[in-house]
Coordinates of C-alpha atoms in Angstrom, one line a residue:
M183 CA 27.9 -162.6 -75.3
T184 CA 30.6 -164.8 -76.5
E185 CA 32.7 -162.5 -78.8
S186 CA 34.3 -165.3 -80.8
I187 CA 31.2 -166.8 -82.3
L188 CA 29.7 -163.4 -83.1
D189 CA 32.9 -162.5 -84.8
S190 CA 32.7 -165.7 -86.8
A191 CA 29.1 -165.0 -87.8
K192 CA 30.1 -161.4 -88.9
H193 CA 32.9 -162.9 -90.9
W194 CA 30.7 -165.4 -92.7
S195 CA 28.0 -162.8 -93.3
G196 CA 30.5 -160.9 -95.4
I197 CA 31.9 -163.8 -97.5
L198 CA 28.9 -166.1 -97.9
P199 CA 27.4 -164.2 -100.9
Q200 CA 30.2 -165.6 -103.1
W201 CA 28.8 -169.2 -102.6
S202 CA 25.1 -168.4 -102.9
S203 CA 24.9 -169.4 -106.5
Q204 CA 26.7 -172.7 -105.8
F205 CA 24.3 -173.5 -103.0
E206 CA 21.3 -172.8 -105.2
T207 CA 22.6 -174.9 -108.1
E208 CA 23.7 -177.9 -105.9
R209 CA 20.5 -177.5 -103.8
K210 CA 22.6 -178.0 -100.6
L211 CA 25.2 -176.4 -98.4
S212 CA 28.6 -177.7 -99.7
A213 CA 30.3 -180.2 -97.4
D214 CA 33.4 -178.0 -96.9
I215 CA 31.3 -175.0 -95.8
A216 CA 29.3 -177.3 -93.4
A217 CA 32.6 -178.5 -91.9
E218 CA 33.7 -174.9 -91.5
F219 CA 30.5 -174.1 -89.7
A220 CA 31.0 -177.1 -87.4
N221 CA 34.5 -175.9 -86.6
A222 CA 33.2 -172.4 -85.8
G223 CA 30.8 -173.9 -83.3
F224 CA 27.6 -172.8 -85.0
F225 CA 26.0 -176.3 -84.7
R226 CA 26.7 -176.6 -81.0
M227 CA 25.4 -173.2 -79.9
L228 CA 22.6 -174.8 -77.9
V229 CA 24.4 -178.0 -76.8
P230 CA 25.2 -178.0 -73.0
K231 CA 28.7 -177.2 -72.0
V232 CA 28.8 -180.5 -70.1
Y233 CA 28.6 -182.2 -73.5
G234 CA 31.1 -179.9 -75.2
G235 CA 28.6 -177.3 -76.4
L236 CA 28.7 -173.5 -76.2
Q237 CA 25.3 -173.2 -74.4
V238 CA 24.9 -169.6 -75.6
H239 CA 22.3 -167.1 -74.5
P240 CA 19.2 -167.1 -76.7
L241 CA 19.9 -163.5 -77.7
E242 CA 23.3 -164.7 -79.1
F243 CA 21.6 -167.5 -80.9
I244 CA 19.2 -165.3 -82.8
E245 CA 21.9 -162.7 -83.5
V246 CA 24.2 -165.3 -85.1
L247 CA 21.4 -166.6 -87.3
K248 CA 20.5 -163.1 -88.4
L249 CA 24.1 -162.3 -89.3
I250 CA 24.6 -165.4 -91.3
A251 CA 21.2 -164.9 -93.1
I252 CA 22.4 -161.5 -94.2
G253 CA 25.1 -163.4 -96.0
D254 CA 22.9 -166.2 -97.3
G255 CA 19.5 -167.5 -96.2
S256 CA 20.1 -171.1 -97.0
A257 CA 23.3 -171.2 -95.1
A258 CA 21.6 -169.6 -92.1
W259 CA 18.7 -172.1 -92.3
N260 CA 21.2 -175.0 -92.2
V261 CA 22.8 -173.4 -89.1
M262 CA 19.3 -173.0 -87.5
I263 CA 18.4 -176.6 -88.1
G264 CA 21.7 -177.9 -86.9
S265 CA 21.8 -175.8 -83.8
T266 CA 18.2 -176.4 -82.7
T267 CA 18.5 -180.1 -83.2
G268 CA 21.4 -179.9 -80.9
L269 CA 18.9 -179.0 -78.1
L270 CA 18.0 -182.7 -78.0
S271 CA 21.4 -183.3 -76.3
A272 CA 20.0 -181.7 -73.1
S273 CA 17.1 -184.2 -73.0
L274 CA 18.8 -187.4 -74.2
P275 CA 19.8 -190.0 -71.6
E276 CA 23.3 -189.1 -70.6
A277 CA 24.9 -192.1 -72.3
G278 CA 23.3 -191.1 -75.6
A279 CA 24.3 -187.4 -75.3
M280 CA 27.9 -188.4 -74.5
E281 CA 28.0 -190.8 -77.5
I282 CA 26.5 -188.4 -80.0
Y283 CA 27.6 -185.0 -78.9
A284 CA 30.5 -185.1 -76.4
A285 CA 32.4 -187.7 -78.4
N286 CA 32.5 -185.4 -81.5
P287 CA 32.4 -181.6 -80.9
Q288 CA 32.1 -181.1 -84.7
V289 CA 29.0 -183.3 -85.0
L290 CA 26.1 -182.1 -87.1
T291 CA 22.7 -183.4 -86.1
V292 CA 19.6 -182.5 -88.0
G293 CA 16.0 -183.6 -87.9
V294 CA 12.3 -183.2 -88.2
T295 CA 10.0 -182.9 -85.2
A296 CA 6.8 -183.9 -87.1
P297 CA 5.8 -187.5 -86.0
S298 CA 5.8 -189.0 -89.4
G299 CA 7.3 -192.3 -88.2
R300 CA 6.1 -195.3 -86.3
A301 CA 8.2 -196.6 -83.4
E302 CA 7.3 -200.1 -82.1
R303 CA 8.6 -200.8 -78.5
K304 CA 11.2 -203.6 -78.4
S305 CA 13.5 -204.8 -75.7
G306 CA 16.0 -201.9 -75.0
G307 CA 14.6 -199.6 -77.7
F308 CA 12.4 -199.3 -80.7
S309 CA 11.9 -200.6 -84.2
V310 CA 11.3 -197.6 -86.4
T311 CA 9.9 -197.1 -89.8
G312 CA 9.0 -193.7 -91.3
R313 CA 9.4 -191.1 -94.0
W314 CA 9.9 -187.4 -93.2
P315 CA 9.9 -184.3 -95.5
F316 CA 12.0 -181.2 -95.0
G317 CA 15.2 -182.9 -93.8
S318 CA 17.3 -179.7 -94.1
G319 CA 21.1 -180.4 -94.0
C320 CA 20.6 -184.1 -94.1
Q321 CA 23.4 -184.7 -96.7
N322 CA 26.0 -183.2 -94.4
A323 CA 24.8 -184.7 -91.1
Q324 CA 26.3 -187.5 -89.0
W325 CA 23.0 -188.1 -87.2
I326 CA 19.4 -187.5 -88.4
S327 CA 16.3 -187.5 -86.1
G328 CA 12.6 -187.9 -86.8
G329 CA 9.5 -187.7 -84.7
C330 CA 7.5 -190.9 -84.2
F331 CA 4.3 -192.1 -82.6
V332 CA 5.1 -194.9 -80.2
Y333 CA 3.4 -198.3 -80.2
E334 CA 3.7 -201.3 -78.0
N335 CA 2.2 -204.7 -79.0
G336 CA 0.6 -202.9 -81.9
E337 CA -1.3 -200.4 -79.7
P338 CA -0.6 -196.6 -79.4
V339 CA 1.3 -195.7 -76.2
L340 CA -0.4 -192.7 -74.4
D341 CA 1.4 -190.1 -72.3
L342 CA 0.3 -188.9 -68.8
K343 CA -2.2 -186.5 -70.4
G344 CA -3.8 -189.4 -72.4
Q345 CA -2.3 -188.2 -75.7
P346 CA -0.3 -190.4 -78.1
E347 CA 3.3 -190.4 -77.0
V348 CA 5.7 -188.9 -79.5
R349 CA 9.5 -189.5 -79.4
F350 CA 12.3 -188.1 -81.4
M351 CA 14.5 -190.9 -82.7
M352 CA 18.1 -190.3 -83.6
F353 CA 19.6 -192.4 -86.4
P354 CA 23.2 -192.6 -87.6
A355 CA 23.3 -191.1 -91.1
E356 CA 24.3 -194.4 -92.7
Q357 CA 21.0 -196.0 -91.6
V358 CA 19.0 -193.3 -93.4
E359 CA 17.9 -193.2 -97.0
I360 CA 17.9 -189.7 -98.4
E361 CA 15.5 -189.1 -101.3
D362 CA 16.2 -186.4 -103.9
T363 CA 13.1 -184.3 -103.6
W364 CA 14.2 -180.8 -102.9
D365 CA 13.4 -178.9 -106.0
V366 CA 11.7 -175.7 -104.8
V367 CA 11.2 -172.0 -105.3
G368 CA 13.3 -170.6 -102.4
L369 CA 15.9 -171.6 -99.8
R370 CA 17.1 -174.0 -102.5
G371 CA 20.5 -174.4 -100.9
T372 CA 19.1 -176.0 -97.7
G373 CA 19.1 -179.6 -99.0
S374 CA 15.7 -180.2 -97.3
H375 CA 15.1 -183.6 -98.9
H376 CA 12.8 -186.3 -97.7
F377 CA 14.4 -189.1 -95.8
N378 CA 13.2 -192.5 -94.6
V379 CA 14.1 -195.5 -92.5
S380 CA 12.7 -199.0 -92.5
E381 CA 12.7 -201.2 -89.4
V382 CA 15.8 -199.6 -87.9
F383 CA 16.5 -200.4 -84.3
V384 CA 16.9 -197.3 -82.1
P385 CA 18.2 -197.9 -78.5
D386 CA 16.5 -196.0 -75.7
Q387 CA 19.5 -193.8 -75.2
H388 CA 19.0 -192.4 -78.7
T389 CA 15.5 -191.2 -78.0
V390 CA 13.8 -188.1 -76.5
I391 CA 10.1 -187.9 -75.4
S392 CA 8.6 -184.9 -77.0
G393 CA 7.7 -182.2 -74.5
S394 CA 9.9 -183.8 -71.8
R395 CA 11.8 -181.5 -69.4
A396 CA 15.5 -181.3 -70.1
S397 CA 17.8 -183.2 -67.8
V398 CA 20.3 -180.2 -67.8
S399 CA 19.1 -177.6 -65.3
E400 CA 20.5 -174.4 -66.9
P401 CA 18.4 -171.4 -67.9
L402 CA 18.7 -172.1 -71.6
Y403 CA 17.0 -175.4 -71.2
Q404 CA 13.9 -173.9 -69.6
F405 CA 13.1 -172.5 -73.0
P406 CA 10.9 -174.8 -75.1
L407 CA 12.5 -176.5 -78.1
L408 CA 9.6 -175.4 -80.3
G409 CA 9.9 -171.8 -79.1
L410 CA 13.6 -171.6 -79.9
L411 CA 13.0 -173.3 -83.2
A412 CA 10.4 -170.6 -84.1
L413 CA 12.8 -167.8 -83.0
G414 CA 15.4 -169.4 -85.3
V415 CA 13.1 -169.4 -88.3
A416 CA 12.2 -165.8 -87.6
S417 CA 15.9 -164.8 -87.3
V418 CA 16.6 -166.3 -90.7
A419 CA 13.7 -164.3 -92.1
L420 CA 14.9 -161.1 -90.5
G421 CA 18.4 -161.5 -91.7
T422 CA 17.0 -162.0 -95.2
G423 CA 15.0 -158.8 -94.8
Y424 CA 18.1 -156.8 -93.7
R425 CA 20.0 -158.2 -96.8
A426 CA 17.2 -157.1 -99.1
L427 CA 17.3 -153.6 -97.5
E428 CA 21.0 -153.3 -98.0
E429 CA 20.7 -154.4 -101.6
F430 CA 17.8 -152.1 -102.3
I431 CA 19.6 -149.0 -100.9
Q432 CA 22.6 -149.8 -103.1
L433 CA 20.3 -150.2 -106.1
A434 CA 18.4 -147.0 -105.4
S435 CA 21.5 -145.0 -105.0
N436 CA 22.8 -146.0 -108.4
K437 CA 19.7 -146.6 -110.6
Q438 CA 18.2 -143.9 -112.7
P439 CA 14.9 -145.3 -114.0
T440 CA 14.3 -145.2 -117.8
G441 CA 12.9 -141.9 -118.8
G442 CA 13.6 -140.3 -115.4
S443 CA 15.9 -137.5 -114.5
R444 CA 16.6 -138.5 -110.9
K445 CA 18.1 -141.4 -109.1
L446 CA 15.6 -143.9 -107.7
A447 CA 16.7 -142.8 -104.2
E448 CA 15.5 -139.2 -104.8
R449 CA 11.9 -140.3 -105.1
A450 CA 9.7 -139.6 -102.1
A451 CA 7.9 -143.0 -102.4
V452 CA 11.2 -144.8 -102.4
Q453 CA 12.4 -142.9 -99.3
S454 CA 9.2 -143.9 -97.6
C455 CA 9.6 -147.5 -98.6
V456 CA 13.1 -147.6 -97.1
A457 CA 11.9 -146.0 -93.8
R458 CA 8.9 -148.3 -93.5
S459 CA 10.9 -151.4 -94.2
T460 CA 13.6 -150.4 -91.7
A461 CA 10.8 -149.9 -89.1
D462 CA 9.3 -153.3 -89.9
L463 CA 12.6 -155.1 -89.4
R464 CA 13.9 -153.3 -86.4
S465 CA 10.6 -153.2 -84.4
A466 CA 10.1 -156.9 -85.1
E467 CA 13.7 -157.7 -83.9
A468 CA 13.1 -155.6 -80.8
L469 CA 10.0 -157.5 -79.9
M470 CA 11.9 -160.8 -80.3
K471 CA 14.6 -159.6 -78.0
E472 CA 12.1 -158.3 -75.5
A473 CA 10.3 -161.7 -75.4
V474 CA 13.6 -163.5 -74.9
V475 CA 14.8 -161.2 -72.1
N476 CA 11.5 -161.5 -70.3
A477 CA 11.6 -165.3 -70.5
W478 CA 15.2 -165.4 -69.5
C479 CA 14.5 -163.6 -66.2
F480 CA 12.2 -166.5 -65.2
A481 CA 14.5 -169.2 -66.6
E482 CA 17.5 -167.9 -64.6
R483 CA 15.4 -168.6 -61.4
G484 CA 15.0 -172.2 -62.6
E485 CA 11.3 -171.7 -63.2
R486 CA 9.4 -173.4 -66.0
L487 CA 8.1 -170.8 -68.5
S488 CA 4.4 -170.1 -68.2
A489 CA 2.0 -170.4 -71.2
E490 CA 2.0 -166.6 -71.3
L491 CA 5.8 -166.4 -71.7
K492 CA 5.9 -169.2 -74.2
S493 CA 3.1 -167.6 -76.2
S494 CA 5.1 -164.3 -76.2
L495 CA 8.1 -166.1 -77.7
R496 CA 5.8 -167.6 -80.4
L497 CA 4.1 -164.3 -81.1
A498 CA 7.5 -162.5 -81.5
A499 CA 8.7 -165.2 -83.9
V500 CA 5.6 -165.2 -86.1
N501 CA 5.5 -161.4 -86.1
G502 CA 9.2 -161.3 -87.0
T503 CA 8.8 -163.6 -89.9
H504 CA 5.8 -161.9 -91.4
S505 CA 7.3 -158.4 -90.8
A506 CA 10.3 -159.4 -92.8
V507 CA 8.1 -160.6 -95.6
A508 CA 6.3 -157.3 -95.6
A509 CA 9.6 -155.4 -95.8
V510 CA 11.0 -157.6 -98.6
D511 CA 7.8 -157.4 -100.6
R512 CA 7.8 -153.6 -100.4
L513 CA 11.4 -153.4 -101.5
F514 CA 11.0 -155.9 -104.3
E515 CA 8.1 -153.9 -105.7
A516 CA 9.9 -150.6 -105.4
A517 CA 13.0 -152.0 -107.3
G518 CA 11.0 -152.4 -110.4
G519 CA 12.2 -154.6 -113.3
S520 CA 15.8 -154.7 -111.9
A521 CA 14.6 -157.1 -109.2
I522 CA 13.3 -159.9 -111.5
Y523 CA 16.6 -160.9 -113.1
S524 CA 18.3 -164.1 -111.8
E525 CA 21.4 -162.2 -110.8
S526 CA 19.4 -159.9 -108.5
V527 CA 19.9 -160.6 -104.9
L528 CA 16.5 -159.0 -104.3
Q529 CA 14.7 -161.8 -106.2
R530 CA 16.5 -164.4 -104.1
C531 CA 15.6 -162.7 -100.9
F532 CA 12.0 -162.5 -102.1
R533 CA 11.9 -166.2 -102.8
D534 CA 13.7 -167.2 -99.6
V535 CA 11.7 -165.1 -97.2
H536 CA 8.4 -166.4 -98.6
V537 CA 9.6 -170.0 -98.0
T538 CA 10.3 -169.2 -94.3
T539 CA 6.6 -168.4 -93.8
Q540 CA 5.6 -172.0 -94.8
H541 CA 7.3 -173.4 -91.7
I542 CA 4.7 -174.6 -89.3
M543 CA 6.4 -172.9 -86.3
V544 CA 5.7 -169.4 -87.8
A545 CA 2.7 -170.0 -90.0
K546 CA -0.3 -167.6 -89.5
P547 CA -2.3 -170.1 -87.4
I548 CA 0.2 -169.4 -84.6
Y549 CA -1.6 -166.0 -84.2
E550 CA -4.7 -168.0 -83.2
V551 CA -2.7 -170.2 -80.7
V552 CA -1.3 -167.0 -79.1
G553 CA -4.6 -165.2 -79.1
R554 CA -6.3 -168.1 -77.2
V555 CA -3.7 -167.8 -74.4
Q556 CA -4.1 -164.0 -74.3
L557 CA -7.9 -164.4 -74.0
G558 CA -7.5 -166.8 -71.1
L559 CA -8.3 -169.9 -73.0
P560 CA -6.3 -173.1 -73.0
A561 CA -3.8 -173.4 -75.9
R562 CA -4.8 -176.1 -78.4
S563 CA -1.3 -176.9 -79.5
M564 CA 2.1 -177.1 -77.9
L565 CA 3.9 -173.9 -77.3

């Protein structure tokens, strides 16, 4: 693993808590912190080296996200979105990747994969109109992408499988209108506002066909974009869970409940709660790492990952997310009334971790997608 970026993540893990209240109040990551993250290389973790990226091992990617999430969940979410959007660099036409990524090593690209836009084929590119929710980090980004269904002469374009073609379109930030919509219960500091464009021309070199194979033939790019995105979401959830565990242990070591004669930590039920929550987090993290290592063995040989390997990545991610929720819920309940005050870190962990479960990449229907593959049935959605 690259020692420097892990050292940076550990450093930020320790100092981010001092900014958490500011991120929540402003409902975004501050511009100066975003710039510091860019300088640290967090946003280019998954960008190919040929375009100035770090091209880290997926194990390093999930470890960095977990560490930053221990410091602040919203900050880690911004890093997760920025770094996974950087994966598009490996599939963009070379001219576009050079222009967007290689020309500016500190670039922050963010985006939404959902095809909420319409792209009409024009000479040399597309005319794009659309509106996308959950544009995390959009206020600090230089480029913003959105998924679109493709049309030509007013008719839907179909891919080789007869399905509607979806492309990710990349827009310079100045072409995008950001709507102030992010007023939510958790991960408030992610700045995940809606954004829209109207009849913006996007040249071919700034587009990527969804599901297309990367043009960079390195092991990292054998991993599916959606699989790495799901692992990223889960890593944020796990980091949030570890932070809740740390905070609870500190609370239990000092709190003497009203009317009680012992510290909270001396109660058997509390001891069991800590042990079970530790097991939830560590076992879920171990499954994620196992799935990554197994997939990496195939990727190193240049092989495309099978549906079984992809489904294992998705299972590990959804399990990691919901295991973190189980741990945080248990700790929050055991903390009693101390956890409900706004200054309590536990209540923020509780809110943040529950928001991670609403991401489509780790929502409970993913269990069904994985189960179909395990049962020998064709998957109904992209892995």
